[in-house]
Tab-separated table of C-alpha atoms in Angstrom:
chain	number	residue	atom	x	y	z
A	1	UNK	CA	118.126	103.956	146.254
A	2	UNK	CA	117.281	107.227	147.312
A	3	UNK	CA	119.476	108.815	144.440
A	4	UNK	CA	117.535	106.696	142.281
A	5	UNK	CA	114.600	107.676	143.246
A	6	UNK	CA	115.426	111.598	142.923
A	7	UNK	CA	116.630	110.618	138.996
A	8	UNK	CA	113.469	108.459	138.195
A	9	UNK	CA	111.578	111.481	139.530
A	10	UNK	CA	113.666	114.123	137.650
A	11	UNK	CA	113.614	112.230	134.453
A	12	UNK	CA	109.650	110.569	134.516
A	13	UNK	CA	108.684	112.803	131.802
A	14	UNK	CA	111.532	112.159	129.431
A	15	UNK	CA	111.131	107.951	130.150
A	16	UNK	CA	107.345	108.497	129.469
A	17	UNK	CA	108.102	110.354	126.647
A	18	UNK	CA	110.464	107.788	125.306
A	19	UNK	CA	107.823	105.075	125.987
A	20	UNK	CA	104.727	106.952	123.902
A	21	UNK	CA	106.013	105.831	120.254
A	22	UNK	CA	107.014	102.344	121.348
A	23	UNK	CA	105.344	101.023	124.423
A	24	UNK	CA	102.098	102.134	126.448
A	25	UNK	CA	103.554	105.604	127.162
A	26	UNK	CA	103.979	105.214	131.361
A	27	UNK	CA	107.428	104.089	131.875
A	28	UNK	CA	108.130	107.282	133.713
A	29	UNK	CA	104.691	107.798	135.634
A	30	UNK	CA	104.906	103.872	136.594
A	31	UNK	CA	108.806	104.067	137.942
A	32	UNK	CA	108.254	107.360	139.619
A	33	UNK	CA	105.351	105.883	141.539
A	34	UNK	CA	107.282	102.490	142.240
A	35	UNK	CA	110.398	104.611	143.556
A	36	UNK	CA	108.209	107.254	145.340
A	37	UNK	CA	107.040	104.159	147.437
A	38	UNK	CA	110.317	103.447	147.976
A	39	UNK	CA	112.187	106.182	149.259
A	40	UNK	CA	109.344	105.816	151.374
A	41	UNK	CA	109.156	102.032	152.514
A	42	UNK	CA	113.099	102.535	153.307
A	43	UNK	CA	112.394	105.546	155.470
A	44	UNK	CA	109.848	103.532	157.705
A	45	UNK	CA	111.399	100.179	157.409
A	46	UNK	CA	115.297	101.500	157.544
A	47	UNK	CA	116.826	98.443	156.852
A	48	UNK	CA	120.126	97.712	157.258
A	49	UNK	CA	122.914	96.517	154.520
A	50	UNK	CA	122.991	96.813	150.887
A	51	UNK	CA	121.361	93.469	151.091
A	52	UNK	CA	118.367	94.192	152.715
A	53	UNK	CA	117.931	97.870	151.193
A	54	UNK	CA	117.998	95.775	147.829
A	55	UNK	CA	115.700	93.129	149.044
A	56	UNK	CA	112.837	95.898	150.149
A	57	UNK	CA	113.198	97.946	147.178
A	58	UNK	CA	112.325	95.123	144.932
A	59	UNK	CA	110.056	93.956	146.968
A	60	UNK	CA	107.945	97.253	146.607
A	61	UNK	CA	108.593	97.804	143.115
A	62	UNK	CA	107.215	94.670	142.487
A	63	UNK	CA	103.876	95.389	144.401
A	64	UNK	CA	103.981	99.278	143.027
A	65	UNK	CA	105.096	99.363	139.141
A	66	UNK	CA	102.675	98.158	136.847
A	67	UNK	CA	103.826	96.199	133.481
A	68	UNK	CA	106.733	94.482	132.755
A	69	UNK	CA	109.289	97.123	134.557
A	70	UNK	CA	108.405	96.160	138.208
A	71	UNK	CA	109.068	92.977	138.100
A	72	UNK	CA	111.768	92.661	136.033
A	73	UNK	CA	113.465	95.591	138.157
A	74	UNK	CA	112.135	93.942	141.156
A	75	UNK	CA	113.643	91.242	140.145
A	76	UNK	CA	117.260	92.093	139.388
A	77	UNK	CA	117.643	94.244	143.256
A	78	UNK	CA	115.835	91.135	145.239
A	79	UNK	CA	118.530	88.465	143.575
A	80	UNK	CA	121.253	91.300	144.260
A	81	UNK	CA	119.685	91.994	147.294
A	82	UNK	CA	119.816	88.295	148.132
A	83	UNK	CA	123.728	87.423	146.489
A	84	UNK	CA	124.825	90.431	149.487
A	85	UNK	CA	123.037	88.929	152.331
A	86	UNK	CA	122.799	90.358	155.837
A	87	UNK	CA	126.419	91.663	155.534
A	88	UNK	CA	126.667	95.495	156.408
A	89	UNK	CA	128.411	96.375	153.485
A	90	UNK	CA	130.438	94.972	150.271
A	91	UNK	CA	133.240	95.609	148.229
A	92	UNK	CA	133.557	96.495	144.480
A	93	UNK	CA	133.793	92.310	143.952
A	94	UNK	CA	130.564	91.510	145.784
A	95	UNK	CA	128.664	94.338	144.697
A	96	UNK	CA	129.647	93.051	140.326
A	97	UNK	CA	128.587	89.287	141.671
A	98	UNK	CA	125.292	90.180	143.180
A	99	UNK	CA	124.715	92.727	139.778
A	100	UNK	CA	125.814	90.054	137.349
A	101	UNK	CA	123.061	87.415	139.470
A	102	UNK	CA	120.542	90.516	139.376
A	103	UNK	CA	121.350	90.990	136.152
A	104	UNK	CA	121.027	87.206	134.404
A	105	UNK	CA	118.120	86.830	136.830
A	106	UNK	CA	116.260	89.716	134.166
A	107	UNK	CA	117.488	88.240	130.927
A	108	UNK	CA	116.111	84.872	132.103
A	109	UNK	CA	112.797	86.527	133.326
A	110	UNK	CA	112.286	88.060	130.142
A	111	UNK	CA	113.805	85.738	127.844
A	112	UNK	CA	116.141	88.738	126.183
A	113	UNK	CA	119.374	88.885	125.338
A	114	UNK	CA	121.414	91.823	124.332
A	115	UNK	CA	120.499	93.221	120.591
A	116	UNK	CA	116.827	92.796	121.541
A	117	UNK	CA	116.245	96.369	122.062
A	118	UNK	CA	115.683	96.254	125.738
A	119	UNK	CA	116.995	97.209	129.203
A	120	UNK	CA	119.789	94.827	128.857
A	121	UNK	CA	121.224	96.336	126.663
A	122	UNK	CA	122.543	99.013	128.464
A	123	UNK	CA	122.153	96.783	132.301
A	124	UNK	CA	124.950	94.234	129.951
A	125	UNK	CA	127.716	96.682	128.979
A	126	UNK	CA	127.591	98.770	132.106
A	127	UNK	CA	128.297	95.322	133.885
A	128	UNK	CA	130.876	94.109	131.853
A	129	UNK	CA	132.351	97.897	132.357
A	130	UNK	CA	132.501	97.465	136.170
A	131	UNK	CA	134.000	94.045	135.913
A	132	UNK	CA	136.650	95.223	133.576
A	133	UNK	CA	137.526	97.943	135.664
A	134	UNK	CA	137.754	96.320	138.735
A	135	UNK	CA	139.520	93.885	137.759
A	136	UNK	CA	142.079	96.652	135.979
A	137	UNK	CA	142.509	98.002	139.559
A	138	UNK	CA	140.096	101.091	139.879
A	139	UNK	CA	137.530	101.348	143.207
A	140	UNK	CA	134.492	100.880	143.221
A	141	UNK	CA	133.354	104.554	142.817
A	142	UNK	CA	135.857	104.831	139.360
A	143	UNK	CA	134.478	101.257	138.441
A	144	UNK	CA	130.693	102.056	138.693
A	145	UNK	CA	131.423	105.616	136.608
A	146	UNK	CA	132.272	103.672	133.764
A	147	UNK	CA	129.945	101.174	133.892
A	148	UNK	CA	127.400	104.464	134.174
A	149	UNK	CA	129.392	105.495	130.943
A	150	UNK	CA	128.739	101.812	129.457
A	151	UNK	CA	124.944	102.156	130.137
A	152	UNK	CA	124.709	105.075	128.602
A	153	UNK	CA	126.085	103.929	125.112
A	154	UNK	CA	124.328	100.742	125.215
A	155	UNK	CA	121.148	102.885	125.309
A	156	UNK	CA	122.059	105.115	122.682
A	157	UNK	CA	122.961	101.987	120.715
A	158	UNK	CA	118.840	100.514	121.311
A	159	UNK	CA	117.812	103.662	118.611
A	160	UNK	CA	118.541	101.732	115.334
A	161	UNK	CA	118.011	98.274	116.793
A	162	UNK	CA	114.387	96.615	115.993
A	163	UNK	CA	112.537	95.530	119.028
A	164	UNK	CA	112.341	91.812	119.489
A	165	UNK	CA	111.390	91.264	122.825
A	166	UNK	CA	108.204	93.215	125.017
A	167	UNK	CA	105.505	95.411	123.671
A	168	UNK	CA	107.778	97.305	120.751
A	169	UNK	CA	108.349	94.071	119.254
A	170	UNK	CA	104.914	94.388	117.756
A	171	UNK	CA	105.589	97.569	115.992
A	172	UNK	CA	108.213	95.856	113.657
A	173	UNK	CA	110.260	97.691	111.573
A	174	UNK	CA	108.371	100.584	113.221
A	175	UNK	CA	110.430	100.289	116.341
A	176	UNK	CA	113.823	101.460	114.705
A	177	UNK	CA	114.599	105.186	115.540
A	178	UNK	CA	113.576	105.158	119.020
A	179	UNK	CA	115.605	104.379	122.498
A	180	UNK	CA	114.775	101.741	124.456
A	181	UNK	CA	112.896	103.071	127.166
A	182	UNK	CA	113.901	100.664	130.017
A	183	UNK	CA	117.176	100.950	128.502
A	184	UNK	CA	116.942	104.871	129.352
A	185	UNK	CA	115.909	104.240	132.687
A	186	UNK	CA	119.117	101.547	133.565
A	187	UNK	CA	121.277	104.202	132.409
A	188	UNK	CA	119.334	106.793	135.751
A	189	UNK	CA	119.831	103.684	137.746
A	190	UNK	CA	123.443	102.693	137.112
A	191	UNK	CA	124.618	106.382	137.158
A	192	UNK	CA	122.297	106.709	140.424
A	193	UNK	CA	124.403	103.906	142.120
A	194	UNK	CA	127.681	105.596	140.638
A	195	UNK	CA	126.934	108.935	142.559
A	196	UNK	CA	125.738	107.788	145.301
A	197	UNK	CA	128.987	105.603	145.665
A	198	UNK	CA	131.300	108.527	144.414
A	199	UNK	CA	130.099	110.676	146.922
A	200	UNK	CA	130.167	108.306	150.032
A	201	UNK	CA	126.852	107.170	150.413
């Protein structure tokens, strides 16, 4: 979580950015302030366990991000925070389950599936990525690159797409040409988990 929170905070400007011509132009300032508290919530609670880290951090970006982001990514870490439990860690299977439940647990939430010009479409394809390489036989770390990969192509895929689900759906036809915003920020948050695996953490 914390190398989410240092990509939220690097990228803010370009997710706000992304957000003026569709939405209410404070996807990054809302996400940076929801991560900020955080990095800080796990540094004073220090849970223990993917579980529980999961279960805190969408706890707090619940409480902290304003809109529709906070609780639909509050959402998708407390049901993946719940699917781990209290165990202290968990392989490449149990970490795709708890996604996949974190994962369905948005789409429901917001009533989207993918095509609708929204996070899932890049939160979708970087899933079925990590299943599909996990069940070829790469780790984890290999398995979460590509979904990172994934992510990032279902975002670039939201540009011609018309919204049809949040606040660019009322733009119309106006919506094509632009990236999904919250599809832009699953793509800092899948590549986040990526790296942070890669490199041990």
């Amino acid at each position: 979580m914390n190398a989410a929170a240092d990509a939220v905070d690097r990228e803010a400007d370009r997710l706000t950015e992304l957000d003026s011509p569709i939405g209410d132009a404070d996807h990054g300032t809302n996400l940076r302030r929801g991560f900020t508290a955080v990095r800080q919530g796990l540094r004073d609670d220090q849970p223990s366990g993917p579980g529980p880290v999961l279960l805190l951090s969408g706890r707090l970006l619940v409480s902290k991000v304003g809109g529709a982001s906070g609780p639909l990514y509050g959402t998708l870490l407390r049901r993946a925070g719940k699917a781990l439990g209290d165990e202290s860690a968990a392989d490449g299977r149990q970490v795709a389950a708890a996604l996949r439940i974190g994962v369905e647990a948005v789409a429901q939430l917001g009533g989207a599936v993918e095509g609708d010009k929204t996070m899932l479409d890049a939160l979708f394809p970087a899933l079925t990525a990590l299943e599909e390489a996990l069940e070829s036989g790469e780790d984890l770390a290999d398995a979460l690159a590509a979904a990172g990969r994934a992510a990032a192509e279902g975002a670039a895929a939201t540009v011609p797409l018309r919204a049809r689900r949040g606040r660019a759906s009322y733009l119309g036809e106006r919506s094509v040409g632009h990236e999904d915003p919250g599809a832009a920020s699953s793509v800092l948050l899948v590549t986040a988990l990526a790296e942070a695996v890669g490199a041990g953490e």
